PDB file of N, CA and C in Angstrom:
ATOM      1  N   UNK A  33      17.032  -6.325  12.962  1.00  0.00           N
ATOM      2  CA  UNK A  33      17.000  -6.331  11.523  1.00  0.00           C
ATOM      3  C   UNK A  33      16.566  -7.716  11.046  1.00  0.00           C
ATOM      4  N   UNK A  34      15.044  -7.937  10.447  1.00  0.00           N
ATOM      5  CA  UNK A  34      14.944  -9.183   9.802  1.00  0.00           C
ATOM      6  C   UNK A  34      15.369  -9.090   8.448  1.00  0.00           C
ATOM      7  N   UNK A  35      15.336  -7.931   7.738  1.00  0.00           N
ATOM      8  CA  UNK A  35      16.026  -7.846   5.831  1.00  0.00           C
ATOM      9  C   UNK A  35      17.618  -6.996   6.354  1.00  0.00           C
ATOM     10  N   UNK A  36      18.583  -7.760   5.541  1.00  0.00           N
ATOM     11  CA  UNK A  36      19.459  -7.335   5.120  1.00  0.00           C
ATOM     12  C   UNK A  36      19.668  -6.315   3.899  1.00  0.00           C
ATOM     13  N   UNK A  37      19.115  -5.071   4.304  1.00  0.00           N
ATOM     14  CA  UNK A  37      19.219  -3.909   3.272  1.00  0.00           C
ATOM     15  C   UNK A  37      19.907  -3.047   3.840  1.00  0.00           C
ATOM     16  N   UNK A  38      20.717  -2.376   2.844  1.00  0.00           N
ATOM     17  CA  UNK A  38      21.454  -0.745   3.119  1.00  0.00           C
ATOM     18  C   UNK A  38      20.597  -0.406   3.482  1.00  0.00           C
ATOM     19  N   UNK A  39      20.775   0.812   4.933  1.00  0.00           N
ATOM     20  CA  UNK A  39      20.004   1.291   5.275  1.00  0.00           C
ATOM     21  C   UNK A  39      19.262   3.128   4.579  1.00  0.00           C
ATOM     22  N   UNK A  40      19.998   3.431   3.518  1.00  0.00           N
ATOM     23  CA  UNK A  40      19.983   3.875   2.536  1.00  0.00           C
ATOM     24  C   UNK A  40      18.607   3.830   1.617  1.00  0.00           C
ATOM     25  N   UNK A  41      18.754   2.602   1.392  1.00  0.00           N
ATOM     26  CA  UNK A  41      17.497   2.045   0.180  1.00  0.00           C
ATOM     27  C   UNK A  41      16.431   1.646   1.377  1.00  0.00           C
ATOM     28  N   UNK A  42      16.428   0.970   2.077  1.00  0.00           N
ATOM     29  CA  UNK A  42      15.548   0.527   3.325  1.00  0.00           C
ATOM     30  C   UNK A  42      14.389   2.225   3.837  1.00  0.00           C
ATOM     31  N   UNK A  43      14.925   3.418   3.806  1.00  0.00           N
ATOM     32  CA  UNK A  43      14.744   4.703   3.693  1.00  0.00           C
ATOM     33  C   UNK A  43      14.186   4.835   2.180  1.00  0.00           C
ATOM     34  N   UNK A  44      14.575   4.671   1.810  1.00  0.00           N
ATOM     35  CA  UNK A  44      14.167   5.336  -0.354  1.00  0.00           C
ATOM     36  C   UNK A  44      12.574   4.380  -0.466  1.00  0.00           C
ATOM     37  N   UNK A  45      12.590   2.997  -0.188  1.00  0.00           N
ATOM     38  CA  UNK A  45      11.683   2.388   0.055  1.00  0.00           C
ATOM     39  C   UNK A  45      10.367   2.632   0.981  1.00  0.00           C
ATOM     40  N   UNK A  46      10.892   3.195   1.918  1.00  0.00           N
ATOM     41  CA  UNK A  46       9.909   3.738   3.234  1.00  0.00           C
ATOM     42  C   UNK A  46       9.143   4.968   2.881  1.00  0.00           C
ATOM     43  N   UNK A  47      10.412   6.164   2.380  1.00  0.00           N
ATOM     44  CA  UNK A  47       9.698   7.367   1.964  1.00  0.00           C
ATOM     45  C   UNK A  47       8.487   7.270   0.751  1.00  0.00           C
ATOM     46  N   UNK A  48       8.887   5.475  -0.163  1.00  0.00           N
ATOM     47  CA  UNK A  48       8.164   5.929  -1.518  1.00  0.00           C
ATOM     48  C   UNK A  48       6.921   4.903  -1.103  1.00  0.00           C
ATOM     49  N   UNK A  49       6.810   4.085  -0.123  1.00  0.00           N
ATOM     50  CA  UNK A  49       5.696   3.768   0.036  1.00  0.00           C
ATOM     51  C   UNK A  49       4.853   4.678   0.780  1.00  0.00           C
ATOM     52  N   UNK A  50       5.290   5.501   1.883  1.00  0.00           N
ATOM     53  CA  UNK A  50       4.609   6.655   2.494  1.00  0.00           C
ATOM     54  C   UNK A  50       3.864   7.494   1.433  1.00  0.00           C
ATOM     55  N   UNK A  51       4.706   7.440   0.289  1.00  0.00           N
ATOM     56  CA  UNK A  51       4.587   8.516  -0.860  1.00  0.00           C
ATOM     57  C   UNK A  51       2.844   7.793  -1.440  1.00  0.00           C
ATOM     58  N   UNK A  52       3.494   6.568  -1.612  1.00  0.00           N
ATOM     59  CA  UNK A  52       1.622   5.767  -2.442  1.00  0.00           C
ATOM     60  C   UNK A  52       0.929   5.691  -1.464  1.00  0.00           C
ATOM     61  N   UNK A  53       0.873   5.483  -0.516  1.00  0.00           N
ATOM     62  CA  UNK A  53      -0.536   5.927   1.200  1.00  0.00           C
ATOM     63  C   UNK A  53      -1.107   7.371   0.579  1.00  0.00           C
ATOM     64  N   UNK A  54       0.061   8.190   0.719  1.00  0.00           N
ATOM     65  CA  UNK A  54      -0.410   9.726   0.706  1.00  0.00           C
ATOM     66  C   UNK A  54      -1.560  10.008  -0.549  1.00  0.00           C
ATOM     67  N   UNK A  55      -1.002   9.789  -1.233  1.00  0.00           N
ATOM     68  CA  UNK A  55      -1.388   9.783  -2.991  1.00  0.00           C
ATOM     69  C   UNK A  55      -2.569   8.760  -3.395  1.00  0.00           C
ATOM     70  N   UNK A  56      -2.638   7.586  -3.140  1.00  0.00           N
ATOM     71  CA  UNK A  56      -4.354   7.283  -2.364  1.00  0.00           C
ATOM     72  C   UNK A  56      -5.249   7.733  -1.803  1.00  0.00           C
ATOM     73  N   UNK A  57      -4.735   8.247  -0.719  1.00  0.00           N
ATOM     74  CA  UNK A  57      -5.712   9.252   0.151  1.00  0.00           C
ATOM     75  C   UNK A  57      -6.002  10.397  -0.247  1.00  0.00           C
ATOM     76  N   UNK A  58      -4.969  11.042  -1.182  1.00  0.00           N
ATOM     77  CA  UNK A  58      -5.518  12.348  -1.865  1.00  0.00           C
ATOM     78  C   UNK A  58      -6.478  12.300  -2.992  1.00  0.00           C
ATOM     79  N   UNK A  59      -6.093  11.131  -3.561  1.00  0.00           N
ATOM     80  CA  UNK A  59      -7.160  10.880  -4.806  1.00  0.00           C
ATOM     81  C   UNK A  59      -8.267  10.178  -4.196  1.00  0.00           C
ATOM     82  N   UNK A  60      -8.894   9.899  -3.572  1.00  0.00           N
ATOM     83  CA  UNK A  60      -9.957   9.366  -3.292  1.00  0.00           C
ATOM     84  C   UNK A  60     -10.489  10.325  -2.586  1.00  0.00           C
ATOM     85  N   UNK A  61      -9.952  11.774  -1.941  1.00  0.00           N
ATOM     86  CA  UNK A  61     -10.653  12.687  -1.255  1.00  0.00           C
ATOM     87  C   UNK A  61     -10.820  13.758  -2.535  1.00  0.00           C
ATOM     88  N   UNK A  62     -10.261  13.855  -3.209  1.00  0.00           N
ATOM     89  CA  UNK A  62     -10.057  14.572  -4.972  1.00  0.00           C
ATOM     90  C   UNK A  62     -11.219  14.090  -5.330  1.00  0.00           C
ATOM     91  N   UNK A  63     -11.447  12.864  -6.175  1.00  0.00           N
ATOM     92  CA  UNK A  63     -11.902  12.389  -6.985  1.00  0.00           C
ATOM     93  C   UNK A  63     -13.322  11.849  -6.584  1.00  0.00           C
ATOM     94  N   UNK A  64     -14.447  12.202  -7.338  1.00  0.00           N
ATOM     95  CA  UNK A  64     -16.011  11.836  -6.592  1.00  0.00           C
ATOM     96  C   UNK A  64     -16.068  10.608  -7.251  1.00  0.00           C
ATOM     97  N   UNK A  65     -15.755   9.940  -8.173  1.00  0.00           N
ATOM     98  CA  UNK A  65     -15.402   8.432  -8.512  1.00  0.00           C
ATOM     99  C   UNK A  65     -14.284   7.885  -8.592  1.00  0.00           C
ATOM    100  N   UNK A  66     -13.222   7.358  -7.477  1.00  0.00           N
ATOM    101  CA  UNK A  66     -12.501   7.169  -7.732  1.00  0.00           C
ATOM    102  C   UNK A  66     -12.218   5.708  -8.933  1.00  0.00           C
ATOM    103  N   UNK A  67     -11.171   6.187  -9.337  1.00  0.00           N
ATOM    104  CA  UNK A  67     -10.984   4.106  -9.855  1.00  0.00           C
ATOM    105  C   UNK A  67     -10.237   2.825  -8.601  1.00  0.00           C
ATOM    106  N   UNK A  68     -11.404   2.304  -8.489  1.00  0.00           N
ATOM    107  CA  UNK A  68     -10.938   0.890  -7.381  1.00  0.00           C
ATOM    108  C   UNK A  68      -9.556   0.983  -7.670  1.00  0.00           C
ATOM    109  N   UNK A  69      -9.245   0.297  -9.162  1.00  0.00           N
ATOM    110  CA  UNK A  69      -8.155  -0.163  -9.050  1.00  0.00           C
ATOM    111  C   UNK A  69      -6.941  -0.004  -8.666  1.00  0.00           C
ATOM    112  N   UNK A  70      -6.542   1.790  -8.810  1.00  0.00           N
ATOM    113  CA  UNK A  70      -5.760   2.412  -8.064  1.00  0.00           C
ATOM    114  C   UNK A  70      -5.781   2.798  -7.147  1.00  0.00           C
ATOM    115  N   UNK A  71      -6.795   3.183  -6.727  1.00  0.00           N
ATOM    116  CA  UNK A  71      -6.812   3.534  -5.211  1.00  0.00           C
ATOM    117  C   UNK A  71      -6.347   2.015  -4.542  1.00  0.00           C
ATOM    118  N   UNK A  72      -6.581   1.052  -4.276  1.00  0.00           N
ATOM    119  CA  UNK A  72      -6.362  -0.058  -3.583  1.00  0.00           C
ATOM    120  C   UNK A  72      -5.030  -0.481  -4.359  1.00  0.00           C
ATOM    121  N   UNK A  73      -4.802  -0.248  -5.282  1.00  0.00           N
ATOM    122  CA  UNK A  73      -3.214  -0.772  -6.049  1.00  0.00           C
ATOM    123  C   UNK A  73      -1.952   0.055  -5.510  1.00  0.00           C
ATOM    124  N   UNK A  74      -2.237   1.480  -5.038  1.00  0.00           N
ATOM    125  CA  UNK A  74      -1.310   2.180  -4.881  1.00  0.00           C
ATOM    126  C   UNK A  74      -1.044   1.822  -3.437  1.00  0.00           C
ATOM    127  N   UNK A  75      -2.601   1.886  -2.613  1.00  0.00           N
ATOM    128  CA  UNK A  75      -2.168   1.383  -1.185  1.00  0.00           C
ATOM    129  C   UNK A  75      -1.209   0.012  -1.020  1.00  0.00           C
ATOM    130  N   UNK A  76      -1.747  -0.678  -1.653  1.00  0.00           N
ATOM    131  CA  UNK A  76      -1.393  -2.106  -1.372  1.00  0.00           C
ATOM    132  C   UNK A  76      -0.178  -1.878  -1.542  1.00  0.00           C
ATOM    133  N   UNK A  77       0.771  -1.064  -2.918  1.00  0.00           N
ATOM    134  CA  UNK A  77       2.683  -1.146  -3.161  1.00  0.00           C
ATOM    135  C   UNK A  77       2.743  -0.448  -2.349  1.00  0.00           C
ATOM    136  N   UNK A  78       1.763   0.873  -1.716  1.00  0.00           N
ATOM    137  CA  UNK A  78       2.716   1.693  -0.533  1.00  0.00           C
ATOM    138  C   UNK A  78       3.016   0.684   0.872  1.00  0.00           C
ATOM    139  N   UNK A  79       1.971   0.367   1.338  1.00  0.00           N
ATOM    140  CA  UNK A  79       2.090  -1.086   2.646  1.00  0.00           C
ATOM    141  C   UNK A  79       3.184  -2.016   2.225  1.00  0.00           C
ATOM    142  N   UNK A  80       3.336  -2.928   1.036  1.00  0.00           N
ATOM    143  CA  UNK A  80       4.322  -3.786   0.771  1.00  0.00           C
ATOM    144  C   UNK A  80       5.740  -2.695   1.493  1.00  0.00           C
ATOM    145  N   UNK A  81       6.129  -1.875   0.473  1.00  0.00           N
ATOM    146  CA  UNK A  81       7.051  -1.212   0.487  1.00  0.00           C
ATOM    147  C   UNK A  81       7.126  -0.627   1.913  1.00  0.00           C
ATOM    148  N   UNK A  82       6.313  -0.023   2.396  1.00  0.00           N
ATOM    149  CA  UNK A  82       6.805  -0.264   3.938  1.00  0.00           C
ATOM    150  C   UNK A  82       6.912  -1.211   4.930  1.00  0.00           C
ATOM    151  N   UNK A  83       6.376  -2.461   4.479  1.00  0.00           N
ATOM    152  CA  UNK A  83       6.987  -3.629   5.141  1.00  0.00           C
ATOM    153  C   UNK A  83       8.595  -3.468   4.777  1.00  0.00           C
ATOM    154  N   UNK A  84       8.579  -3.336   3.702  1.00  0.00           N
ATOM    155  CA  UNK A  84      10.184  -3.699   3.428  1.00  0.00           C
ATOM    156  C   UNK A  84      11.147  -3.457   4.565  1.00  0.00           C
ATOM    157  N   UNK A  85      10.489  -1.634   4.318  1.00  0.00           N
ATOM    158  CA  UNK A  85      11.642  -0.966   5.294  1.00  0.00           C
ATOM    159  C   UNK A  85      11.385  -1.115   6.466  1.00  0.00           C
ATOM    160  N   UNK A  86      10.284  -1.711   7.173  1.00  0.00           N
ATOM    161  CA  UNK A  86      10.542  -2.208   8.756  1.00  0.00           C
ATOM    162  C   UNK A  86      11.223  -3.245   8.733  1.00  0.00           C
ATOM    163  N   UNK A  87      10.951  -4.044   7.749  1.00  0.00           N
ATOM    164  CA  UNK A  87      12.106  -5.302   8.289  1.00  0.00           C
ATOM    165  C   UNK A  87      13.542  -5.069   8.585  1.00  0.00           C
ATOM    166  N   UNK A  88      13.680  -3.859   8.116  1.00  0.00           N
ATOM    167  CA  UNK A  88      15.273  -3.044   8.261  1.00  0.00           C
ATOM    168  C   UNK A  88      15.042  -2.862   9.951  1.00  0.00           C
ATOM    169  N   UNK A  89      14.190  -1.621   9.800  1.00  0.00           N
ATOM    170  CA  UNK A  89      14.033  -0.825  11.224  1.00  0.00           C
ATOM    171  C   UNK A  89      12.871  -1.361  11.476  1.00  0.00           C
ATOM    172  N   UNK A  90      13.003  -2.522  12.101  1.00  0.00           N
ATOM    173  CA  UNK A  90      12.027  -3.173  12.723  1.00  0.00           C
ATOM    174  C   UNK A  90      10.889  -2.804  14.105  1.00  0.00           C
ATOM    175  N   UNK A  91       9.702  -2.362  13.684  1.00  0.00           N
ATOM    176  CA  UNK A  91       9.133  -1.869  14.630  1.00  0.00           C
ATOM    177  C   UNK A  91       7.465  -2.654  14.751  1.00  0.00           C
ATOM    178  N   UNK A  92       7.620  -3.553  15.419  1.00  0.00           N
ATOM    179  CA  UNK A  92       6.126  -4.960  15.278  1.00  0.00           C
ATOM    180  C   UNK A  92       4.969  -3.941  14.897  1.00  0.00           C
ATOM    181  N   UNK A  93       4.626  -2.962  15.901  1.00  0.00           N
ATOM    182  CA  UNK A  93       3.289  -2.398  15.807  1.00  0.00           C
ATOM    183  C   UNK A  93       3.119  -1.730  14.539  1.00  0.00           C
ATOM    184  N   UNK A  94       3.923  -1.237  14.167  1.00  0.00           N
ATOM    185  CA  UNK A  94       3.884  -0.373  12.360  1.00  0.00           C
ATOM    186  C   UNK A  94       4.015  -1.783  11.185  1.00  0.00           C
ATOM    187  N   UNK A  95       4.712  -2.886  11.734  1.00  0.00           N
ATOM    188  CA  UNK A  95       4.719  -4.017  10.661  1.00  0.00           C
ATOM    189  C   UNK A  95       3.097  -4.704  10.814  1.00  0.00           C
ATOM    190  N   UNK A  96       2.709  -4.909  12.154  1.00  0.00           N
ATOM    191  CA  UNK A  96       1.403  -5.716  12.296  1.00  0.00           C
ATOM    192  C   UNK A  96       0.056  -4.643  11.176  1.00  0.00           C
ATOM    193  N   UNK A  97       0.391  -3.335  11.433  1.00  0.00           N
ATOM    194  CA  UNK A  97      -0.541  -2.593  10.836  1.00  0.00           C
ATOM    195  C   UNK A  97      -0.678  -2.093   9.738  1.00  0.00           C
ATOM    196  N   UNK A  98       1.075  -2.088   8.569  1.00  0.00           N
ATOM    197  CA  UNK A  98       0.968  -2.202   7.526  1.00  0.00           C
ATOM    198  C   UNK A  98       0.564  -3.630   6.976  1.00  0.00           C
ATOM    199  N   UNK A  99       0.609  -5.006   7.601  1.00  0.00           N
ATOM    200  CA  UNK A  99       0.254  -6.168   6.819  1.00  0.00           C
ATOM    201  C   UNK A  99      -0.801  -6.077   6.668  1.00  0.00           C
ATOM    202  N   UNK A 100      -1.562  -5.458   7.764  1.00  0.00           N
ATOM    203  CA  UNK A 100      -3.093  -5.585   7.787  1.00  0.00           C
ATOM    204  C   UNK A 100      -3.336  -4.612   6.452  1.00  0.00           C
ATOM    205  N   UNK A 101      -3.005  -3.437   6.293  1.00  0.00           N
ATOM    206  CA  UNK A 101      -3.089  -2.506   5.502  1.00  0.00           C
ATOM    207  C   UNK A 101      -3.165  -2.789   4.110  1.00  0.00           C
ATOM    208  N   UNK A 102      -1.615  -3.850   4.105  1.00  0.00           N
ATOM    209  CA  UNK A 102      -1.892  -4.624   3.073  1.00  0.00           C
ATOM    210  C   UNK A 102      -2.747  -5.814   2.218  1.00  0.00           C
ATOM    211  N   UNK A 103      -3.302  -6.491   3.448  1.00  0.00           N
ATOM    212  CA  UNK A 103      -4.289  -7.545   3.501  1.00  0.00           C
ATOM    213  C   UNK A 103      -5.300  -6.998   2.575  1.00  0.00           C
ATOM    214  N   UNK A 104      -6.177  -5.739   3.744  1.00  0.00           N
ATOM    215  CA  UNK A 104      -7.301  -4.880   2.872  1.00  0.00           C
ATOM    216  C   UNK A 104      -6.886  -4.180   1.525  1.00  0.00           C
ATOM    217  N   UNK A 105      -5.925  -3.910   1.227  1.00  0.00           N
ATOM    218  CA  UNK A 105      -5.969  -3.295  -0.187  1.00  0.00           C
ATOM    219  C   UNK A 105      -6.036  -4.286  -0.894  1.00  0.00           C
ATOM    220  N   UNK A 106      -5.086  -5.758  -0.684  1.00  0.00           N
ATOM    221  CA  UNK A 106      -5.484  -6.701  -1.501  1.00  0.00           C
ATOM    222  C   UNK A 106      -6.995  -7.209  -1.831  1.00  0.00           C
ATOM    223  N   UNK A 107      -7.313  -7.345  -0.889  1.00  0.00           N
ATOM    224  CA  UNK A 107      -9.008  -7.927  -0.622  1.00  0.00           C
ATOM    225  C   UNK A 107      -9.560  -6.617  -1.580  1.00  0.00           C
ATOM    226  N   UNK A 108      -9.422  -5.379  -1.222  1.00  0.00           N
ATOM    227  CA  UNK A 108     -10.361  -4.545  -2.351  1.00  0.00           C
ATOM    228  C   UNK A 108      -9.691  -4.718  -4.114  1.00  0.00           C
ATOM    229  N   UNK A 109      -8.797  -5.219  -4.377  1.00  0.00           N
ATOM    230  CA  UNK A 109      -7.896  -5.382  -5.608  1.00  0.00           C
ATOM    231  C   UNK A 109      -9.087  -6.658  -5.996  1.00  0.00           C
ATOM    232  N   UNK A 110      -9.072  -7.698  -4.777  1.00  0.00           N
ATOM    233  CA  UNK A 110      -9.746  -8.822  -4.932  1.00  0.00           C
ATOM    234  C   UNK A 110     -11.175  -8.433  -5.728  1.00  0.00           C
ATOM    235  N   UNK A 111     -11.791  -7.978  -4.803  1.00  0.00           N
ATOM    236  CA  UNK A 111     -13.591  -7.583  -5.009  1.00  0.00           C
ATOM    237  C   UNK A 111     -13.739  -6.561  -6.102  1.00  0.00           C
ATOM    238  N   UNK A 112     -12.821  -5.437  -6.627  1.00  0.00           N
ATOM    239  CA  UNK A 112     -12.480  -4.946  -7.943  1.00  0.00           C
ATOM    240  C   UNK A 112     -12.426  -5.801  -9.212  1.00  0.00           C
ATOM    241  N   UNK A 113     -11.664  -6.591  -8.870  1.00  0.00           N
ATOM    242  CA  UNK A 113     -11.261  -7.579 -10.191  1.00  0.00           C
ATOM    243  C   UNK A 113     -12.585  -8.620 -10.285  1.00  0.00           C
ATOM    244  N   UNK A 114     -13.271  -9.144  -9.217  1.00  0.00           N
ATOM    245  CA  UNK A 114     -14.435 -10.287  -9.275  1.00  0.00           C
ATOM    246  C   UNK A 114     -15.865  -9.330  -9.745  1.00  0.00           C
ATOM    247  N   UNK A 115     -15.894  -7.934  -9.426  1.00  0.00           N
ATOM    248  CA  UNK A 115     -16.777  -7.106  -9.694  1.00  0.00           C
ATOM    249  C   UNK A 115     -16.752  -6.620 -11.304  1.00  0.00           C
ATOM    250  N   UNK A 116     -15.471  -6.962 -11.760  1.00  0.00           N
ATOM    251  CA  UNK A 116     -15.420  -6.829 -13.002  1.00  0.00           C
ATOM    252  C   UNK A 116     -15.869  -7.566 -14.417  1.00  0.00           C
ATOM    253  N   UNK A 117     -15.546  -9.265 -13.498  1.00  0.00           N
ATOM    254  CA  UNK A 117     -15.482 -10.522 -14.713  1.00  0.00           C
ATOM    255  C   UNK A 117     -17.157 -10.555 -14.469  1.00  0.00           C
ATOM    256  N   UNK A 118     -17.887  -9.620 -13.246  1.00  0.00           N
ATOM    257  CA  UNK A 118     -19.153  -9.780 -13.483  1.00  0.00           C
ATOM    258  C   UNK A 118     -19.811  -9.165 -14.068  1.00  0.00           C
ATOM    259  N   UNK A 119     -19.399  -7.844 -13.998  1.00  0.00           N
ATOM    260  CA  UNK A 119     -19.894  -6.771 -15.157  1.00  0.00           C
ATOM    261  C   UNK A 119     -20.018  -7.213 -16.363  1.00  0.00           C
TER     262      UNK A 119
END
């Protein structure tokens, strides 16, 4: 355990970032334009939020691959927002 969370909420956290992965991926297979901003906004709180809950139930290979997860949604949040002040 690196976070000291009920393991309760550590779970509520896990299921609701699973929940924004899912819900990204459906709208961007839905939608023939998606909007950047959510699609990469929802990923990015679903990855945070499952960092959370590994730091509970700590498992390296699911933490190394949500940071990364998180990295890239940031970086597309990034190139969204710089694609914008250029528009």
């Amino acid at each position: 355990m690196i976070l000291d969370l009920p393991q309760w909420l550590s779970n509520i956290l896990g299921f609701a970032g699973t929940a924004c992965c899912i819900i990204a991926y459906a709208y961007i297979t839905y939608e023939d334009e998606p909007n950047r901003y959510l699609q990469h906004g929802l990923n990015f709180v679903g990855a945070v939020l499952l960092l959370v809950s590994l730091m509970v139930n700590v498992n390296l290979p699911s933490i190394a691959m949500e940071g990364l997860w998180a990295l890239v949604a940031g970086w597309g949040l990034v190139k969204a927002f710089l694609s914008r002040k250029r528009a």
